[in-house]
Structures are given as structure tokens and as C-alpha cells.
Coordinates of C-alpha atoms in Angstrom, one line a residue:
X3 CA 16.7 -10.8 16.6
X4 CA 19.6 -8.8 14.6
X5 CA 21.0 -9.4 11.2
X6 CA 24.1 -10.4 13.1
X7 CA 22.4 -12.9 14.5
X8 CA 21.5 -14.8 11.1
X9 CA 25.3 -15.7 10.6
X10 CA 25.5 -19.2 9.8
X11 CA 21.9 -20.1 10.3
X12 CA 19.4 -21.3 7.4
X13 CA 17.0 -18.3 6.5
X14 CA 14.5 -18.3 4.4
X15 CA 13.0 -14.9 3.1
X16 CA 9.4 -15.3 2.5
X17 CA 8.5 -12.7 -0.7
X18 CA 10.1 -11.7 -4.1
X19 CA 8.8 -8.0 -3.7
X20 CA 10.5 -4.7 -2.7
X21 CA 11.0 -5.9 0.7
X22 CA 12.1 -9.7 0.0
X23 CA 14.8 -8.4 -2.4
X24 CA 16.1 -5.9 0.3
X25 CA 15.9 -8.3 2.7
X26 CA 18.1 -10.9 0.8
X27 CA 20.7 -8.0 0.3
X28 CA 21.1 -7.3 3.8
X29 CA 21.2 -10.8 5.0
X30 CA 23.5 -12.2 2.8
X31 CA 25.9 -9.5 4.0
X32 CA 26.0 -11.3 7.3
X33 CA 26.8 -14.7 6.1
X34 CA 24.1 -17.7 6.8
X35 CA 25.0 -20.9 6.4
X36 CA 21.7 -20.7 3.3
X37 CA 19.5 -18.3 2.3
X38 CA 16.7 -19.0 -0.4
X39 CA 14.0 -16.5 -1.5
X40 CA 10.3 -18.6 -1.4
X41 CA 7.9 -17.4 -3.5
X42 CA 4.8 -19.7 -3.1
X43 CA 2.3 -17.9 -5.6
X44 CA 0.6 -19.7 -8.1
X45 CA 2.4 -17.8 -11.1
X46 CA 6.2 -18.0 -9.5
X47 CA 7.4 -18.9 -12.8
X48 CA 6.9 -15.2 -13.8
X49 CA 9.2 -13.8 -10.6
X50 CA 12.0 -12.1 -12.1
X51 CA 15.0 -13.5 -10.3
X52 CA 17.8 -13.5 -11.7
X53 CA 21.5 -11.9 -11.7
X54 CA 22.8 -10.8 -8.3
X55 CA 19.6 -12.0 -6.1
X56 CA 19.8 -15.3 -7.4
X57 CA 23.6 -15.8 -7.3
X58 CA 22.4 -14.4 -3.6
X59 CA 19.4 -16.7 -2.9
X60 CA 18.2 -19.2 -5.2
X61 CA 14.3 -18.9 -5.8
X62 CA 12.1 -21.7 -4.1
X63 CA 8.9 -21.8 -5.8
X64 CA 5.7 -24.5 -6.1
X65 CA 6.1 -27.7 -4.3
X66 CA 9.1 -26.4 -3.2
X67 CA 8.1 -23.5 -1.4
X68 CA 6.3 -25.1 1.5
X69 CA 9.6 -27.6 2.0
X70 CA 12.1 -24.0 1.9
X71 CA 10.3 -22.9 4.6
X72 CA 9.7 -25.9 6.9
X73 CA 13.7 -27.0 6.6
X74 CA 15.0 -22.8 7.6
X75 CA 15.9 -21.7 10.9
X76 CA 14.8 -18.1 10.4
X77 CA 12.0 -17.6 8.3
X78 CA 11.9 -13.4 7.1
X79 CA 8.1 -12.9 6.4
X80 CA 7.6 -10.2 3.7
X81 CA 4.7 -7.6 4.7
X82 CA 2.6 -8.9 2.0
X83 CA 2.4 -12.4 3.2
X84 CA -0.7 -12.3 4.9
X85 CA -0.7 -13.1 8.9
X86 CA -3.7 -15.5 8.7
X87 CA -1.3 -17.9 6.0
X88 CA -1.7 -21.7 7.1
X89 CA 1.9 -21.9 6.4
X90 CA 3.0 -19.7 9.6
X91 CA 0.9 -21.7 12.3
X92 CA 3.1 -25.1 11.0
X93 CA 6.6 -23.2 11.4
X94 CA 5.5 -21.6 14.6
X95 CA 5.1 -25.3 15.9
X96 CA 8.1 -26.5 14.4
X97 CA 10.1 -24.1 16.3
X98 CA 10.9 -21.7 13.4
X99 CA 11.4 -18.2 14.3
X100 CA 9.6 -16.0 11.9
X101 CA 10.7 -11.9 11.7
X102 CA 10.3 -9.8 9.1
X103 CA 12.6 -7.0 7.4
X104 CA 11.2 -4.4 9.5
X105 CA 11.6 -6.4 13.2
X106 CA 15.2 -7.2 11.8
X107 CA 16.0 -3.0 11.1
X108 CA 14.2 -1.9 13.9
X109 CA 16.5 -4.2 16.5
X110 CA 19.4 -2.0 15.1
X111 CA 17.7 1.5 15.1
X112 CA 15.1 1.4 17.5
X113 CA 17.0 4.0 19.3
X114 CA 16.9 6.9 17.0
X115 CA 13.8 6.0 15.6
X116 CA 10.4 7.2 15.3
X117 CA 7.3 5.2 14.6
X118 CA 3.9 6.1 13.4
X119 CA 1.4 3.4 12.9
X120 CA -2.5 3.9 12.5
X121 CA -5.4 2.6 10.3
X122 CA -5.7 6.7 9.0
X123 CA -3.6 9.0 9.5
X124 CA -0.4 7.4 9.8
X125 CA 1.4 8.9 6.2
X126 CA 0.0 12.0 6.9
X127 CA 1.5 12.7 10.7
X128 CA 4.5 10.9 10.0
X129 CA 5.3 13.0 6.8
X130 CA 4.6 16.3 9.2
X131 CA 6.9 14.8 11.7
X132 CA 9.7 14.6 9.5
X133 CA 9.1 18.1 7.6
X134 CA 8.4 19.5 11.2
X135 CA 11.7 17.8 12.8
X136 CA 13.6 19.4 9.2
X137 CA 12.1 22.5 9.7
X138 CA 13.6 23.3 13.5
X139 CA 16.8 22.1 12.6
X140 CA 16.4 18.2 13.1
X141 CA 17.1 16.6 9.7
X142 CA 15.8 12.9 9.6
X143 CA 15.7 10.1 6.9
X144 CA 12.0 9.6 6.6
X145 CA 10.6 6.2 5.3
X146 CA 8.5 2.8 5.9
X147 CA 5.3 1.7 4.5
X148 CA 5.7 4.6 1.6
X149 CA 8.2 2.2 -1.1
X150 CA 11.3 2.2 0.8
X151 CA 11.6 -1.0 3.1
X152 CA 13.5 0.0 6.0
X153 CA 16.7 -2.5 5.4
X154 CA 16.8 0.1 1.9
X155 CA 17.1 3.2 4.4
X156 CA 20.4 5.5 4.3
X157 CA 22.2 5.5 7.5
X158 CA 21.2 8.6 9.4
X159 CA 21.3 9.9 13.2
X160 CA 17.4 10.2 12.9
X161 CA 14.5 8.4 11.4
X162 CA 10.6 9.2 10.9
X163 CA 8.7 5.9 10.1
X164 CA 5.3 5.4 9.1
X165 CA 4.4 1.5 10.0
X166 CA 1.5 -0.7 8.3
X167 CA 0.1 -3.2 10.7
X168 CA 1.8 -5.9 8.6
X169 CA 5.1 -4.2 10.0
X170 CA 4.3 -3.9 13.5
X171 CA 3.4 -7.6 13.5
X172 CA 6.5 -8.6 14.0
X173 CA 8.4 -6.6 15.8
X174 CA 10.5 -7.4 19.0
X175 CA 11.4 -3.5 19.4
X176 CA 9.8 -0.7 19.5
X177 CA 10.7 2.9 18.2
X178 CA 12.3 5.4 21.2
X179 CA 8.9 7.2 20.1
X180 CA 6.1 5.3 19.4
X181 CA 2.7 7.0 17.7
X182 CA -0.5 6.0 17.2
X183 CA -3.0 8.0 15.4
X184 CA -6.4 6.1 15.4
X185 CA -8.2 2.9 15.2
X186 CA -10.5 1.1 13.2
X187 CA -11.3 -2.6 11.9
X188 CA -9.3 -2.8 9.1
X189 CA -7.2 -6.0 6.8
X190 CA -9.4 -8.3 8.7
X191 CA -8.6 -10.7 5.7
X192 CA -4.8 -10.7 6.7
X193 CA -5.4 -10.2 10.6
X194 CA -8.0 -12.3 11.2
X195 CA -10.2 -10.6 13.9
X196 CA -10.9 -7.3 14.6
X197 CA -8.7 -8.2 18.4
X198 CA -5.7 -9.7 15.8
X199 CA -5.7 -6.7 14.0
X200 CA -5.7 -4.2 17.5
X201 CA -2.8 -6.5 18.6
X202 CA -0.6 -6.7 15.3
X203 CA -1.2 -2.3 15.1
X204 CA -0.4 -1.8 18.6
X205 CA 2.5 -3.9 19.0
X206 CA 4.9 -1.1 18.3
X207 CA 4.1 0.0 22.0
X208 CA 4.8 -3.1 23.9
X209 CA 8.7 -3.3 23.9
X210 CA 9.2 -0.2 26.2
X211 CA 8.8 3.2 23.8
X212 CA 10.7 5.9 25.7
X213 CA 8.0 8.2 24.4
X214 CA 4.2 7.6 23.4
X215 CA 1.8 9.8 21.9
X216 CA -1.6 8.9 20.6
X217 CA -4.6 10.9 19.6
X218 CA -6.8 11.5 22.5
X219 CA -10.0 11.7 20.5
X220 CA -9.8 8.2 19.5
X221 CA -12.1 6.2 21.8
X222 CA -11.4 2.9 20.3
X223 CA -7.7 3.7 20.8
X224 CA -8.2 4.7 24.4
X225 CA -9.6 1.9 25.3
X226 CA -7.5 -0.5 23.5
X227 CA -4.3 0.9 25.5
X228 CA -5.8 1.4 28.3
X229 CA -3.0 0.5 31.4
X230 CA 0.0 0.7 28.8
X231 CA 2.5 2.5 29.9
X232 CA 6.6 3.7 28.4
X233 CA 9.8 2.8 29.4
X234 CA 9.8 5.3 32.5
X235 CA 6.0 4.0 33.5
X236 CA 4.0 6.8 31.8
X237 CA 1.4 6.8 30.6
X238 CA 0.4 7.4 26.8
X239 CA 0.8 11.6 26.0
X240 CA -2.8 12.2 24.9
X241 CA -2.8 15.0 21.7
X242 CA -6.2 16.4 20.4
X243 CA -8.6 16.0 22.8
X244 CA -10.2 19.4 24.8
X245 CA -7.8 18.6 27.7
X246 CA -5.2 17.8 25.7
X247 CA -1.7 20.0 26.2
X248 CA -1.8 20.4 21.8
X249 CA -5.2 20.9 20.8
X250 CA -7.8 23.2 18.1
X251 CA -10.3 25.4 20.2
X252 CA -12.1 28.1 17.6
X253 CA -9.5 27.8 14.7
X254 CA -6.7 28.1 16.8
X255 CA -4.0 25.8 17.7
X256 CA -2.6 25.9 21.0
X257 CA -0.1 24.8 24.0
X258 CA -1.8 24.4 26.9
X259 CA -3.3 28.0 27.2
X260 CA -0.7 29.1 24.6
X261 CA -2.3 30.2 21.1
X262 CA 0.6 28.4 18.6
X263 CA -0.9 29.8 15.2
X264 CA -4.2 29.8 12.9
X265 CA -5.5 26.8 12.0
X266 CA -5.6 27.9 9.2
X267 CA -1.5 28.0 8.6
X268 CA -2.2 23.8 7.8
X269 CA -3.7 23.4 4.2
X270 CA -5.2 20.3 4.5
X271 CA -8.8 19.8 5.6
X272 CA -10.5 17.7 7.7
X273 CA -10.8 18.1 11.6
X274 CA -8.9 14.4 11.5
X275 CA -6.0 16.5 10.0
X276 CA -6.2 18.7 12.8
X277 CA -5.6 16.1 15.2
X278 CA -2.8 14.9 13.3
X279 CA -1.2 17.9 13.4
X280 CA -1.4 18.0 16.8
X281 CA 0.0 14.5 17.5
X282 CA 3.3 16.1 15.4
X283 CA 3.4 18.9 17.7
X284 CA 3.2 16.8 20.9
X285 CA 6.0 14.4 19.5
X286 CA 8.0 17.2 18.9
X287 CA 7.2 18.6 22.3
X288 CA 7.9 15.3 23.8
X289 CA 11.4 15.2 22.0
X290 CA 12.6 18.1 23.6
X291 CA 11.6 20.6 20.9
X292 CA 10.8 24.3 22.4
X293 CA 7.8 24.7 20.6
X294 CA 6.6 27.6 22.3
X295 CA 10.3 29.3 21.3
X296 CA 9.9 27.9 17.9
X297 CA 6.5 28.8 16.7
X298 CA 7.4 31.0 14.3
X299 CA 9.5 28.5 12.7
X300 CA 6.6 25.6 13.2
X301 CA 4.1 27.8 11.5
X302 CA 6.3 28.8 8.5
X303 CA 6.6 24.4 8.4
X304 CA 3.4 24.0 8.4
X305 CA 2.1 26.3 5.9
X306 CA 4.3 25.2 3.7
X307 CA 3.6 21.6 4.5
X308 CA 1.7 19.8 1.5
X309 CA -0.8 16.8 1.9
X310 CA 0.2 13.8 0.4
X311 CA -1.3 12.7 -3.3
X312 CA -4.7 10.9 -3.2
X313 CA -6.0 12.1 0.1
X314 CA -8.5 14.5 -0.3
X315 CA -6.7 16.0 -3.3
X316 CA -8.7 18.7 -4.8
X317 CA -8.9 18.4 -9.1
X318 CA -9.6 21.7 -11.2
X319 CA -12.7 22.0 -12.7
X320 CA -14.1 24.4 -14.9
X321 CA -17.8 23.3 -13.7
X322 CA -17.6 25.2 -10.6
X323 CA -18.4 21.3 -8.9
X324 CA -15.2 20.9 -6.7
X325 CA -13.5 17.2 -7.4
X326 CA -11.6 15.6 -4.8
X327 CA -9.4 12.4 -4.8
X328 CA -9.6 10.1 -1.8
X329 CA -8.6 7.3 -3.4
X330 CA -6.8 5.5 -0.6
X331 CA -9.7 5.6 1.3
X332 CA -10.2 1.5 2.0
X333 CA -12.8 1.8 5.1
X334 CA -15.7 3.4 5.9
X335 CA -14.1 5.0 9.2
X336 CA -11.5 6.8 6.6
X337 CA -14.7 7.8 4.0
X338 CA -16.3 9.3 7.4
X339 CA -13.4 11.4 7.8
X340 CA -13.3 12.7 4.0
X341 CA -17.1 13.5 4.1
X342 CA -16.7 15.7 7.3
X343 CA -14.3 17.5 5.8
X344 CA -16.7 18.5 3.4
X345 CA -20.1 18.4 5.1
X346 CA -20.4 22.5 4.5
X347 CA -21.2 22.1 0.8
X348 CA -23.6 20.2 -1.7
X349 CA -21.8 16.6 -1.8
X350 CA -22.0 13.6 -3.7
X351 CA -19.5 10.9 -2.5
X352 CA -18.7 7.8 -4.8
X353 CA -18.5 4.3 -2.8
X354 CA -17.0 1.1 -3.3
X355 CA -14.2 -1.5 -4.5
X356 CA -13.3 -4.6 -3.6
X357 CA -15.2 -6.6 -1.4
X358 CA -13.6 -7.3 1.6
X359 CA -16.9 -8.5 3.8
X360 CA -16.5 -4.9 5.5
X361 CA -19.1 -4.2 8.1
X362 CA -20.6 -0.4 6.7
X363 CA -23.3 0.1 9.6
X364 CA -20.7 2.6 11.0
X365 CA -21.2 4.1 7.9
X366 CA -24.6 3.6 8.2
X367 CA -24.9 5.7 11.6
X368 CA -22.4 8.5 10.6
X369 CA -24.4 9.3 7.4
X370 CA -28.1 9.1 9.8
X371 CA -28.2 13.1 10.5
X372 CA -26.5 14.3 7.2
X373 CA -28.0 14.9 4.0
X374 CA -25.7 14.2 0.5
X375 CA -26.1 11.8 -2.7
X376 CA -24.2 8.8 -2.6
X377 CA -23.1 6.5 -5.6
X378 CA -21.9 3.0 -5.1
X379 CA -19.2 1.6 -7.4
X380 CA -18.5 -2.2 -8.2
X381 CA -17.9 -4.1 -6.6
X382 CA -19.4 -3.3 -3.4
X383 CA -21.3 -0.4 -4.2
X384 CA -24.2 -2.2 -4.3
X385 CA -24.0 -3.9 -1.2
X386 CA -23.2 -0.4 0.4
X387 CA -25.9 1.2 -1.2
X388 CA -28.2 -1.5 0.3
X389 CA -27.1 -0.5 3.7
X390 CA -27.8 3.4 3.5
X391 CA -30.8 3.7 1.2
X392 CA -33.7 4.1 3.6
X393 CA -32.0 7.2 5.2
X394 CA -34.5 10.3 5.0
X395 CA -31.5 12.4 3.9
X396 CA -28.9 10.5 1.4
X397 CA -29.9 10.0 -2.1
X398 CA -28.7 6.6 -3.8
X399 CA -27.7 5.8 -6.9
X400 CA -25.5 2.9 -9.0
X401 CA -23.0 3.3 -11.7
X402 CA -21.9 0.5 -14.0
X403 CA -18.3 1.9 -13.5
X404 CA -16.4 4.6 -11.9
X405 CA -15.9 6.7 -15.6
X406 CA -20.3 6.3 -15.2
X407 CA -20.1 7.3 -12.1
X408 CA -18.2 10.8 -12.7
X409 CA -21.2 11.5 -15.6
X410 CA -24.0 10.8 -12.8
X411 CA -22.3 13.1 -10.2
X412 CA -21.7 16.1 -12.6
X413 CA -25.4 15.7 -13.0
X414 CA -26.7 15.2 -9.6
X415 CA -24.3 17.9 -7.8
X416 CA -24.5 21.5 -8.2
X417 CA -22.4 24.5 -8.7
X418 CA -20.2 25.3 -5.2
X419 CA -20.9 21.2 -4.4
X420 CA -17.8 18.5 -4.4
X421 CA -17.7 15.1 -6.3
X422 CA -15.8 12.9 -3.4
X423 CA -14.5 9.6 -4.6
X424 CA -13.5 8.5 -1.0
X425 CA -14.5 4.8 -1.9
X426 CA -14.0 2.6 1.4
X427 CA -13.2 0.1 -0.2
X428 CA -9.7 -1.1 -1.6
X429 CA -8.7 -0.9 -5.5
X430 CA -7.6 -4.1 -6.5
X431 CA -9.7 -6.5 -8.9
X432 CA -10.8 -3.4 -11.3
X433 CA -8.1 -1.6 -10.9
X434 CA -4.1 -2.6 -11.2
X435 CA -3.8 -0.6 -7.6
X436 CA -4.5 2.6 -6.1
X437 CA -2.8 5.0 -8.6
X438 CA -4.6 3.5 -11.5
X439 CA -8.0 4.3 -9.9
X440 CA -6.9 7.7 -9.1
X441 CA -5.8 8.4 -12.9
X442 CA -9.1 6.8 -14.0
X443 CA -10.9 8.9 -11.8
X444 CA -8.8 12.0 -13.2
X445 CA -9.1 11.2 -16.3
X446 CA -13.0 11.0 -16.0
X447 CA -13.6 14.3 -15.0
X448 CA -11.0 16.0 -17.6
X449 CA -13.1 14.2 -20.1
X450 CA -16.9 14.6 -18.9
X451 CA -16.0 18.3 -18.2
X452 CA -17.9 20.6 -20.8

């Protein structure tokens, strides 16, 4: 469905957010016959809707909400709406169509579009696409899941999106270059299942991608595509793995049997950055860049690439102890990644959020051979901690709060070690979001530091 096709049909856009208000300003350009905004939360009172939106959309909230929706033709689902919501099962039988923001841009620009989607490594790659793409004389208008809803996007000959699962969900297109960089349970709340979740995430490859590259290493991914194919009947371009065309062999990044650069020429840590790096390369590749011709070029984009804030970003400390911010860490496949990035030194990694009922005997099993001190947050620290405890080599311990936390760590980890807070486990509840844990945390260890 296009936004041309909403002229003089009743739409309903689900969500008073970013992405509800862009969605209402795009619509209403096209004319339908009504458009309300719906805001069905408990506290709709407080939605500030007024001025131009309103004159656009009048705001549907309480008992009216469910009725707004039921009575539309077109019902645009904001990403935060979540996909398990009673409400979309009842307009699904009624013959509703239900799209989001992102389905109705993507229908426009699939063409020129590239999409990124992955439960990690998905702001990262995408964000090295578009620098990479810049950098060999490709300029793009880079956006998505970062704060910018796609109808919000400037017009531009080339775009670099990075996709949430909530996003893929609905789409009808897919991007001219779809990516995908790994997979793991994750938003089971809003999926689900595990299986919805797979489906939602991977439905940006099943409209015919002229182009897909996914990280090879990724077994769950593997499997979960297996049979897919592009546009053309191809097969998924596999990046990363040891037989891989873009891959790392002994700090070296190569093409095929071509040495590229140093490993070393990318910052950011972690062998899961590594393979993101060379997912870029291959989409790059795959779009007809010369990379051999180009390394040069590629290598003075990548060193001067930066990793973006709150993942595995390194604090000063005066101590010695290193202090790194993963604070977007939400799983415990993502905390995995963060401690093997720094499984050479003395660690101490602090655990836990929000309880989302997340299964941690992955966690469990990655942590079974290593040997590190592990603090457990509220509020599912505990319930981590539980998990892990009897292993020979992991020393547990509980903090009241994550500012107690920071004090036990200094303590526990010593000179040359790292202080991780990679918490696998979301923010909300004790925190307003993720950037108010990450100053906390900040703040912490400028304040316990002697």
C-alpha cells in the first residue's frame, strides 16, 4: 500500500509518538476522506495534541479508541504498538488493513533503499554502510529505528536504514538490499514467540530484495533462511564466515585471498564488530563498489569510523580499572558479545533490568569455561545471578542499585581489569530509558572514583 492509495479512505493512525505525528503529516497530504490519531493508553489525557496535528487528526482516546479503530479502513500501526495487542487480531477479521509508517515509505523507496535489520548489530553495520557508501563517493540519507521515522526522511537518491523488528513487521516491500546481521530471541513480549519474532525480523527478505547479505557466522540465521532466495534466485551473500569472500583470518581483513587492511584500521572491539564490518564490505561489494580499487579509501573510512554511544563505550578512569558502557545491551546473546570482547583482562560485568521472563541459560553455557565476577542489578539480577552461581569460575554478587553496584566493582576488580555494565536486560521501570541508565552509570564512576 502507498500513501496515494489512502486518498479518500478512513485511516486511522494508531500512536501519538514520533512516528504517529509523522505519519499524520504525510497522510493528510494525500487527502482521506478521515484521519484520527488513536491513542488508547490509560493516561491519553496527557497526549499533547494540539495545533496543527489536531486541526490534522482529531485525537481518539479511552472508550473511543477501540471504536476509531474498528470504524477506519486503513489502520497505520505505530512501532510501539505492540504486535501481540488484542486489538489487531479484531481488525484483522473485520477486514481492516493495518500498515505502518515504515511499510507506507518503504512502498515509495524500496528501490533506492537499503535495509539493515538484526537483534545486534543492526545500528552498528548500518551506520558503517552509510559512512562507507559517503566515503567512496556515494552520499546517502541515513535513518530508521535511530529517531527519525522514515516518512521524516529528506528526499535523497540513496538511503541506509537500520530496521527494528516492529518495522519489518509490516512491510509489503522490501529494500533493493536487504541485511541481516544476527539472530536471537528477543521482544518476545511484543512478538509473541520466539518463531513470531524470526518471522516479523526477517520479513524484510520476503518481497524479492535485489541483493541479500547476512552474516555467515550466525547459525540461527542460517538456518532460519535457509531456501530464501533474491529477486534473481540467489541465494543469501554469506559475509564473515572462513569461506566467506569478506572475512578476518589473523588480524587481517580480506577479499577472497585479497589482504584489504589491518584489523586494526576499525576501532571498535569485539569479534561481532568484525563481522559487521564485513557484512558493510560485502554490501558494498554487492552494490557494485570496487573495493579492491578502493581500499585505500575504505581503510581511511573505517579508521575514522566511530562506534556509536552506549555500545561498549570506554569511560576514563583515573583507577587504572577500564569502565565500559553497554547499556543497550537488552539480551543475554548481546552481553555474550560485550564480555568476549573483553575476555583478555580481569572483568566484572554488571547484569540486569527489567524483567522480561528472558531465558539466561545461554548465558549460563557461554559463561561455563570463563572465569570473571558478575553483579546482578534489579530487577532481574537476582534471578540471573540464580542461574550462574554454581559455576567453578564466576564469582556472584548483588547490589541494591546500579550507583552500589559501581562501589562493589571498583572493589572486586583490579588494576588493568574492566567494569562492564552490558546488563541484558532492558532499562525501563528504574530508569526513564536507556540514556538515563547510561548517565547514572557515568555519573557513578565520576563519583566513586578516588
Amino acid at each position: 500500500m502507498r500513501l496515494a492509495d489512502l486518498r479518500g479512505r478512513s485511516v486511522a493512525v494508531w500512536g501519538t509518538g514520533r512516528e504517529g505525528r509523522a505519519a499524520v503529516t504525510a497522510i493528510a497530504k494525500h487527502e482521506p476522506s478521515r484521519l484520527i490519531a488513536v491513542d488508547d493508553s490509560a493516561n491519553y489525557l496527557a497526549t499533547p495534541w494540539q495545533d496543527e496535528f489536531a486541526a490534522l487528526a482529531p485525537l481518539a482516546g479511552g472508550e473511543h479508541a477501540q471504536a476509531a479503530l474498528y470504524t477506519a479502513d486503513v489502520v497505520v500501526r505505530s512501532p510501539g504498538v505492540p504486535l501481540t495487542h488484542p486489538y489487531l487480531a479484531e481488525l484483522r477479521a473485520r477486514g481492516v488493513t493495518v500498515t505502518g509508517g515504515s511499510a507506507l515509505w518503504m512502498a515509495e523507496n524500496a528501490a533506492k533503499t537499503v535495509g539493515v535489520t538484526g537483534s545486534k548489530g543492526k545500528s552498528t553495520t548500518s551506520s558503517l554502510i552509510s559512512h562507507l557508501l559517503a566515503a567512496v563517493g556515494k552520499p546517502n540519507a541515513y535513518g530508521g529505528n535511530i529517531g527519525v521515522p522514515l516518512l521524516d526522511l529528506p528526499e535523497s537518491d540513496l538511503y541506509v536504514l537500520e530496521l527494528s523488528s516492529y518495522q519489518c513487521a509490516d512491510l509489503t516491500d522490501s529494500p533493493r538490499v536487504a541485511v541481516v546481521t544476527s539472530l536471537f530471541p528477543e521482544h518476545l513480549d511484543s512478538h509473541g514467540s520466539e518463531q513470531a519474532y524470526y518471522r516479523d525480523k526477517l520479513n524484510l527478505l520476503r518481497y524479492g530484495p535485489e541483493l541479500i547479505v547476512v552474516n555467515a557466522e550466525d547459525t540461527r540465521l542460517r538456518d532460519e533462511i535457509r531456501g530464501l532466495t533474491d529477486a534473481g534466485g540467489f541465494p543469501p551473500v554469506p559475509a564473515a564466515a572462513e569461506d566467506s569472500r569478506f572475512r578476518v583470518e589473523d588480524g587481517v581483513v580480506y577479499c577472497s585471498d585479497e589482504p584489504l587492511f589491518a584489523r586494526s584500521a576499525l576501532e571498535l572491539k569485539g569479534r561481532h564488530n568484525e563481522r559487521n564490518l564485513c557484512v558493510a564490505l560485502a554490501v558494498l561489494d554487492g552494490m557494485g563498489v570496487d573495493v579492491l580499487g578502493l581500499r585505500d579509501e575504505l581503510e581511511a573510512a573505517v579508521r575514522s569510523f566511530r562506534g556509536l554511544p552506549h555500545r561498549l563505550t570506554e569511560i576514563e578512569d583515573p583507577s587504572g580499572v577500564t569502565f565500559v558502557d553497554d547499556t543497550l545491551s537488552t539480551s543475554p546473546y548481546s552481553a555474550m558479545h560485550a564480555i568476549e570482547a573483553y575476555e583478555d583482562r580481569p572483568l566484572t560485568v554488571l547484569v540486569g533490568g527489567t524483567d522480561r521472563g528472558l531465558d539466561y541459560a545461554p548465558l549460563r553455557s557461554f559463561l561455563e569455561s570463563r572465569t570473571l565476577t558478575v553483579i546482578g542489578l534489579p530487577d532481574s539480577g537476582a534471578r540471573i545471578i540464580s542461574e550462574i552461581s554454581d559455576l567453578s569460575g564466576v564469582r556472584t554478587m548483588l547490589a541494591e542499585d546500579l550507583v552500589d553496584a559501581v562501589r562493589l566493582a571498583r572493589e572486586v576488580t583490579p588494576v588493568g581489569g574492566v567494569v562492564l555494565l552490558s546488563p541484558a536486560a532492558p532499562s525501563y521501570g528504574r530508569f526513564r530509558n536507556f540514556e538515563h541508565r547510561s548517565e547514572v552509570f557515568t555519573q557513578a564512576v565520576h563519583d566513586t572514583a578516588k
